[in-house]
Amino acid sequence: MRLLLFFNQFHRDLKGQKLRTALTTFGIVWGTTSIVLLLAFSTGLKERQLQQQHGMGESIMILWAGTTSKPFEGTPKSRNIHFVEDDPEYLKSMIPEIAMASPEYTNWSATIKYRDKVFVGQVTAGNAEFGEMRNLIPEPGGRYIDQNDIDNKRRTAFIGYETWQELFGDEDALGKTIFINFVPFTVVGVMIKKDQNSSYSGSDRRKTFISYTTFTSIYNRKYLNNIVLKPVEPSHSKDVEKRVDEVLGRKYHYDPTDEEAIWVWDTSQNDEFFDELFMGMNVFLGIVGVFTLIVGAIGVSNIMNAVVEERSKEFGIKMALGAKASFILWQLVAETLLITIIGGLIGLLFSGLIVRVFPMFNLEKYVGVPQISLEIAFVATGLLGIIGFISGFFPARRASKLNPVEALRL
């Protein structure tokens, strides 16, 4: 019964302040929509950037041999370090925090031919784990280089999507023979399209991948171009880097603290950078959204001040009949919260509608897909609750402190 009376009174108050209530509710709707959409688009953009970053591989480490910059135990500085074929497995056996490791050879400019089509591209060679580390995923029906290819030095090739387009057009490439520098290879897989905005040796879309044992049998290379590692956990990467210097420092006799002896690109640091960047962006966008909500909150507070002025006599009668000041206080706070919640719910629903229809504009390639996560919904709800409470508390406190006798004279 009391709840019904509350809603009846709330409805009468709104009817008496139609225009002001509508404008204030719009302010809350606008503020809620702004903060939710800003955070949703920020989340979508972050996921898009990480997706493109991980096109090269997620949480991998790339090692290049360098030149020593420090003398060490009787050996001079300026010595060139060279990685050899068994170094990846050696590192894996010595460092349990390494989950996968692969050698990598590169022929930067190879002539690849299919029938009368000629394509000049890059040939990259690694082991079976290389494909998994580097996100080289085959189209349905195909595969990447496997252990049988490596053990038997088979002339099999996994080609990038653009390599397939250049050589085959729309023709199925599986099982077909291509010639790499006049050496025949059988195509066993075509890489699916993938987003990739980072690389250390060019886009994978235009590469051709073969077994490293086949590569050395053809090109007779002695030294690797680089090594690719993947830690068991991304959080282990700094420890792995330190241990790599220790292990290879002993093998190649250089100072483990020599930062020029080997070069390491730890891609998990890119993820950390993006996490920090978008955390800062979310804080900034959140502040912008909060200020927008505060504008709406000022409108709510003005409405409640007007309500207090108009209902002063009513409050005086209630208190004269025994109503406690706390009852008046919490009645007005509840009304304020209700206005705020209504505006907030409309804002959340409108934000959800925008996020739902956004993919129709085909802009995901540029800004990703906006996502309203539970965290965003909780943040918006929490802010609405705080702002609604503050907006109503001070007018309500003024009403609760009215002198019943003076209120009855108004």
XYZ file of C-alpha atoms in Angstrom:
410
model
C 0.000 0.000 0.000
C 2.777 2.406 0.965
C 4.631 1.545 -2.253
C 1.495 2.304 -4.289
C 1.142 5.678 -2.578
C 4.786 6.401 -3.333
C 4.351 5.709 -7.046
C 1.124 7.734 -7.194
C 2.918 10.692 -5.637
C 5.876 10.192 -7.962
C 3.518 10.212 -10.958
C 1.842 13.447 -9.797
C 5.239 15.108 -9.379
C 6.283 14.148 -12.888
C 2.999 15.413 -14.367
C 3.572 18.740 -12.660
C 7.065 19.051 -14.166
C 6.572 17.446 -17.581
C 8.963 19.524 -19.672
C 11.662 19.745 -17.031
C 11.395 16.024 -16.296
C 11.580 15.154 -19.994
C 14.666 17.308 -20.534
C 16.344 15.954 -17.430
C 15.580 12.359 -18.356
C 17.003 13.059 -21.808
C 20.162 14.354 -20.135
C 20.503 11.114 -18.168
C 19.785 9.069 -21.314
C 22.383 11.037 -23.272
C 24.975 10.769 -20.515
C 24.432 7.032 -20.076
C 24.534 6.416 -23.819
C 27.718 8.468 -24.116
C 29.661 6.682 -21.405
C 28.482 3.197 -22.444
C 29.204 3.729 -26.152
C 32.562 5.391 -25.527
C 33.697 2.435 -23.424
C 32.108 -0.102 -25.794
C 33.897 1.340 -28.835
C 37.148 1.547 -26.881
C 36.832 -2.145 -25.985
C 36.057 -3.057 -29.595
C 39.008 -1.051 -30.896
C 41.334 -2.705 -28.391
C 40.170 -6.178 -29.426
C 40.640 -5.221 -33.076
C 44.185 -4.004 -32.469
C 45.080 -7.138 -30.503
C 43.555 -9.331 -33.222
C 45.741 -7.648 -35.826
C 48.755 -7.795 -33.528
C 48.217 -11.508 -32.886
C 48.032 -12.187 -36.622
C 51.803 -12.626 -36.444
C 51.521 -14.813 -33.354
C 50.382 -14.409 -29.772
C 52.943 -13.976 -26.977
C 55.859 -15.187 -29.070
C 59.506 -14.179 -28.866
C 61.768 -13.677 -31.884
C 65.532 -13.962 -31.411
C 68.193 -12.589 -33.763
C 71.919 -13.153 -33.442
C 73.910 -9.950 -33.036
C 77.454 -8.772 -32.372
C 79.051 -8.718 -28.933
C 79.677 -5.283 -27.458
C 81.676 -6.448 -24.428
C 84.867 -8.477 -24.067
C 84.260 -11.643 -22.080
C 86.704 -14.018 -20.385
C 89.570 -13.297 -22.740
C 87.541 -12.944 -25.949
C 87.318 -9.527 -27.606
C 84.158 -7.598 -28.344
C 82.701 -7.204 -31.871
C 82.354 -10.962 -32.387
C 79.443 -12.050 -34.566
C 77.052 -14.579 -33.024
C 75.400 -17.125 -35.336
C 72.464 -19.398 -34.515
C 72.562 -22.967 -35.804
C 69.809 -25.459 -36.512
C 69.837 -27.277 -33.179
C 69.731 -24.105 -31.043
C 65.906 -23.997 -30.707
C 65.691 -27.574 -29.400
C 68.700 -26.942 -27.170
C 66.984 -23.913 -25.624
C 63.761 -25.870 -25.197
C 65.598 -28.688 -23.399
C 67.444 -26.282 -21.099
C 64.576 -23.909 -20.283
C 61.349 -25.621 -19.143
C 59.423 -22.321 -19.401
C 59.650 -22.580 -23.211
C 56.612 -24.376 -24.675
C 57.564 -24.286 -28.366
C 60.626 -23.336 -30.385
C 61.484 -23.285 -34.080
C 64.390 -22.377 -36.321
C 63.604 -19.968 -39.120
C 65.314 -19.658 -42.485
C 64.368 -17.055 -45.071
C 64.917 -16.681 -48.792
C 63.919 -13.088 -49.324
C 63.399 -13.221 -53.073
C 62.440 -16.549 -54.609
C 60.864 -17.130 -58.000
C 57.699 -19.192 -57.579
C 56.019 -20.549 -60.689
C 52.816 -22.405 -61.512
C 52.298 -23.151 -65.201
C 52.716 -19.786 -66.925
C 52.203 -17.709 -63.754
C 55.340 -16.373 -62.064
C 55.409 -14.780 -58.616
C 58.443 -13.359 -56.832
C 57.998 -13.786 -53.099
C 59.557 -14.802 -49.844
C 60.175 -18.406 -48.801
C 60.225 -19.104 -45.070
C 61.183 -22.396 -43.453
C 60.534 -23.677 -39.937
C 59.429 -26.761 -38.047
C 55.928 -28.086 -37.336
C 55.521 -25.826 -34.275
C 56.316 -22.737 -36.327
C 52.869 -22.715 -37.937
C 51.072 -22.842 -34.598
C 53.236 -20.132 -33.066
C 52.784 -17.848 -36.054
C 49.036 -18.403 -36.513
C 49.430 -19.983 -39.947
C 45.997 -21.583 -40.217
C 45.103 -23.584 -43.359
C 41.906 -23.331 -45.359
C 39.578 -26.344 -44.833
C 41.023 -29.477 -46.413
C 44.625 -28.303 -46.235
C 47.358 -28.502 -43.612
C 50.582 -26.904 -42.503
C 54.019 -28.545 -42.688
C 54.084 -31.599 -40.378
C 56.747 -33.764 -38.764
C 56.738 -36.273 -41.650
C 57.641 -33.461 -44.031
C 60.519 -32.508 -41.751
C 61.816 -36.029 -41.086
C 61.725 -36.993 -44.779
C 62.750 -33.594 -46.191
C 59.614 -33.644 -48.303
C 59.075 -30.931 -50.883
C 55.729 -29.737 -49.603
C 54.625 -26.107 -49.471
C 52.104 -24.088 -47.499
C 51.300 -20.875 -49.346
C 49.941 -17.523 -48.241
C 46.546 -16.326 -49.396
C 47.904 -13.697 -51.800
C 50.480 -16.138 -53.159
C 47.581 -18.472 -53.986
C 45.685 -15.648 -55.699
C 48.715 -14.622 -57.763
C 49.468 -18.159 -58.933
C 46.099 -19.908 -59.018
C 43.405 -17.243 -59.143
C 40.267 -19.134 -58.078
C 41.692 -22.567 -58.874
C 42.097 -25.120 -56.081
C 45.798 -25.287 -55.188
C 45.832 -28.444 -53.034
C 47.928 -31.197 -54.571
C 49.195 -28.959 -57.367
C 52.896 -28.639 -58.162
C 54.650 -25.292 -57.984
C 58.293 -24.551 -58.699
C 60.389 -22.606 -56.209
C 63.573 -21.523 -57.979
C 62.951 -24.407 -60.433
C 62.561 -27.006 -57.631
C 59.137 -28.750 -57.629
C 56.964 -28.587 -54.490
C 53.487 -29.960 -53.803
C 51.015 -27.515 -52.248
C 49.507 -29.069 -49.098
C 47.767 -26.014 -47.691
C 46.645 -22.442 -48.323
C 46.597 -19.976 -45.443
C 43.238 -18.480 -44.537
C 42.822 -14.719 -44.684
C 44.025 -13.130 -41.489
C 44.536 -9.640 -40.137
C 48.162 -8.792 -39.483
C 49.457 -5.306 -38.754
C 52.872 -6.289 -37.391
C 55.684 -8.413 -38.720
C 59.432 -8.826 -38.632
C 59.872 -10.090 -42.183
C 56.858 -8.983 -44.195
C 53.234 -10.051 -44.410
C 52.518 -13.785 -44.211
C 49.915 -13.393 -46.952
C 52.637 -13.232 -49.605
C 54.945 -15.925 -48.247
C 55.520 -19.577 -49.063
C 56.385 -21.894 -46.162
C 58.409 -25.113 -46.379
C 60.164 -27.521 -44.009
C 63.464 -26.241 -42.613
C 65.148 -29.576 -43.414
C 64.048 -29.277 -47.031
C 65.292 -25.693 -47.100
C 68.790 -26.610 -45.905
C 68.996 -29.538 -48.317
C 68.328 -27.163 -51.221
C 70.117 -23.998 -50.136
C 72.834 -25.507 -47.911
C 72.484 -22.756 -45.301
C 74.693 -23.036 -42.232
C 73.159 -20.367 -40.010
C 69.577 -19.483 -39.092
C 67.992 -16.139 -39.821
C 66.329 -16.194 -36.424
C 64.634 -18.329 -33.768
C 60.965 -18.179 -32.733
C 59.958 -19.159 -29.169
C 56.697 -19.312 -27.251
C 56.786 -19.335 -23.433
C 54.480 -21.624 -21.472
C 52.853 -18.476 -20.080
C 53.203 -14.881 -21.347
C 54.159 -13.854 -17.811
C 57.269 -16.047 -18.110
C 58.694 -14.070 -21.044
C 61.109 -11.909 -19.049
C 62.458 -14.935 -17.191
C 62.773 -16.804 -20.490
C 64.706 -13.929 -22.048
C 67.110 -13.890 -19.111
C 67.579 -17.657 -19.253
C 68.131 -17.548 -23.039
C 71.011 -15.124 -22.511
C 72.476 -17.388 -19.845
C 72.177 -20.580 -21.915
C 73.382 -19.103 -25.204
C 75.996 -17.042 -23.380
C 77.573 -20.268 -22.130
C 77.320 -21.922 -25.541
C 78.682 -19.005 -27.581
C 80.898 -17.586 -24.860
C 79.562 -14.075 -24.460
C 78.582 -11.973 -21.457
C 74.912 -12.766 -20.590
C 74.413 -9.066 -19.773
C 75.550 -8.028 -23.267
C 72.386 -6.606 -24.845
C 73.959 -6.496 -28.311
C 74.893 -10.186 -28.497
C 71.348 -11.266 -29.305
C 68.254 -9.237 -30.045
C 64.884 -10.259 -28.632
C 61.428 -9.055 -29.620
C 58.978 -10.080 -26.921
C 55.552 -9.555 -28.486
C 53.798 -9.958 -25.123
C 55.183 -6.515 -24.293
C 53.048 -5.181 -27.150
C 49.994 -6.628 -25.402
C 51.049 -4.924 -22.167
C 51.454 -1.648 -24.063
C 47.960 -1.945 -25.553
C 46.520 -2.833 -22.136
C 48.050 0.305 -20.611
C 47.129 2.476 -23.607
C 43.484 1.451 -23.618
C 43.266 1.572 -19.837
C 44.295 5.218 -20.047
C 41.851 5.766 -22.906
C 39.025 4.150 -20.933
C 39.781 6.337 -17.924
C 39.737 9.454 -20.116
C 36.541 8.436 -21.922
C 34.976 7.464 -18.614
C 35.733 10.922 -17.213
C 34.154 12.533 -20.292
C 31.082 10.355 -19.807
C 30.913 11.166 -16.095
C 30.894 14.895 -16.826
C 28.057 14.329 -19.292
C 26.141 12.457 -16.599
C 26.850 15.227 -14.102
C 25.081 17.692 -16.413
C 22.049 15.416 -16.313
C 22.404 15.092 -12.542
C 22.246 18.863 -12.155
C 18.938 18.784 -14.012
C 17.635 16.072 -11.683
C 18.728 18.093 -8.673
C 16.937 21.183 -10.014
C 13.736 19.177 -10.460
C 13.921 17.908 -6.904
C 14.515 21.437 -5.605
C 11.388 22.536 -7.468
C 9.502 19.578 -5.990
C 10.623 20.574 -2.497
C 9.361 24.132 -3.059
C 5.997 22.929 -4.380
C 5.471 20.245 -1.733
C 6.685 22.172 1.313
C 3.164 22.359 2.765
C 2.688 18.614 2.177
C 5.938 17.848 3.995
C 4.891 20.168 6.829
C 1.573 18.315 7.225
C 3.323 14.914 7.202
C 5.801 15.985 9.853
C 3.027 17.600 11.912
C 1.217 14.244 11.830
C 4.310 12.441 13.075
C 6.337 11.609 9.946
C 10.019 11.476 10.734
C 12.541 13.622 8.882
C 14.241 10.451 7.653
C 10.993 9.376 5.948
C 10.832 12.654 3.989
C 14.529 12.380 3.185
C 14.421 8.857 1.804
C 11.141 9.412 -0.044
C 12.721 12.166 -2.133
C 15.985 10.262 -2.583
C 13.981 7.282 -3.856
C 12.113 9.502 -6.331
C 15.424 10.904 -7.590
C 16.906 7.449 -7.988
C 13.827 6.338 -9.900
C 14.182 9.196 -12.422
C 17.876 8.391 -12.789
C 17.269 4.656 -13.201
C 14.575 5.210 -15.843
C 16.901 7.465 -17.831
C 19.788 5.047 -17.337
C 17.808 2.030 -18.517
C 16.682 3.884 -21.641
C 20.310 4.873 -22.255
C 21.542 1.298 -21.835
C 18.857 -0.050 -24.166
C 19.630 2.611 -26.769
C 23.360 1.850 -26.506
C 22.648 -1.848 -26.967
C 20.593 -1.081 -30.076
C 23.427 0.976 -31.594
C 25.959 -1.775 -30.862
C 23.589 -4.342 -32.382
C 23.133 -2.491 -35.686
C 26.710 -1.191 -35.978
C 28.039 -4.264 -37.890
C 25.596 -3.410 -40.703
C 27.861 -0.466 -41.641
C 30.884 -2.755 -42.299
C 33.315 -0.616 -40.318
C 34.757 -3.437 -38.204
C 37.940 -3.375 -40.278
C 38.709 0.103 -38.974
C 37.293 0.334 -35.452
C 36.452 -3.241 -34.508
C 33.115 -4.369 -33.108
C 31.911 -2.378 -30.065
C 31.246 -4.570 -27.055
C 29.110 -3.809 -24.023
C 30.677 -6.009 -21.398
C 29.336 -6.740 -17.920
C 32.075 -4.493 -16.551
C 30.815 -1.564 -18.635
C 27.213 -2.207 -17.560
C 28.259 -2.403 -13.886
C 30.310 0.799 -14.165
C 27.413 2.655 -15.789
C 24.927 1.317 -13.224
C 27.214 2.227 -10.332
C 27.741 5.750 -11.639
C 24.020 6.208 -12.152
C 23.339 5.085 -8.604
C 25.943 7.429 -7.126
C 24.875 10.398 -9.240
C 21.188 9.741 -8.567
C 21.775 9.549 -4.827
C 23.842 12.731 -4.717
C 21.343 14.591 -6.939
C 18.472 13.808 -4.631
C 20.176 13.826 -1.256
C 20.759 17.555 -0.809
C 17.271 18.722 -1.886
C 15.818 15.896 0.217
C 17.872 16.891 3.238
C 16.632 20.476 2.882
C 13.052 19.175 2.799
C 13.622 16.959 5.846
C 14.897 19.938 7.858
C 11.830 22.075 7.194
C 10.084 23.429 10.263
C 6.524 21.979 10.153
C 4.949 25.257 11.320
C 6.805 27.374 8.766
C 6.126 24.807 6.016
C 2.368 24.990 6.698
C 2.470 28.789 6.201
C 4.020 28.444 2.686
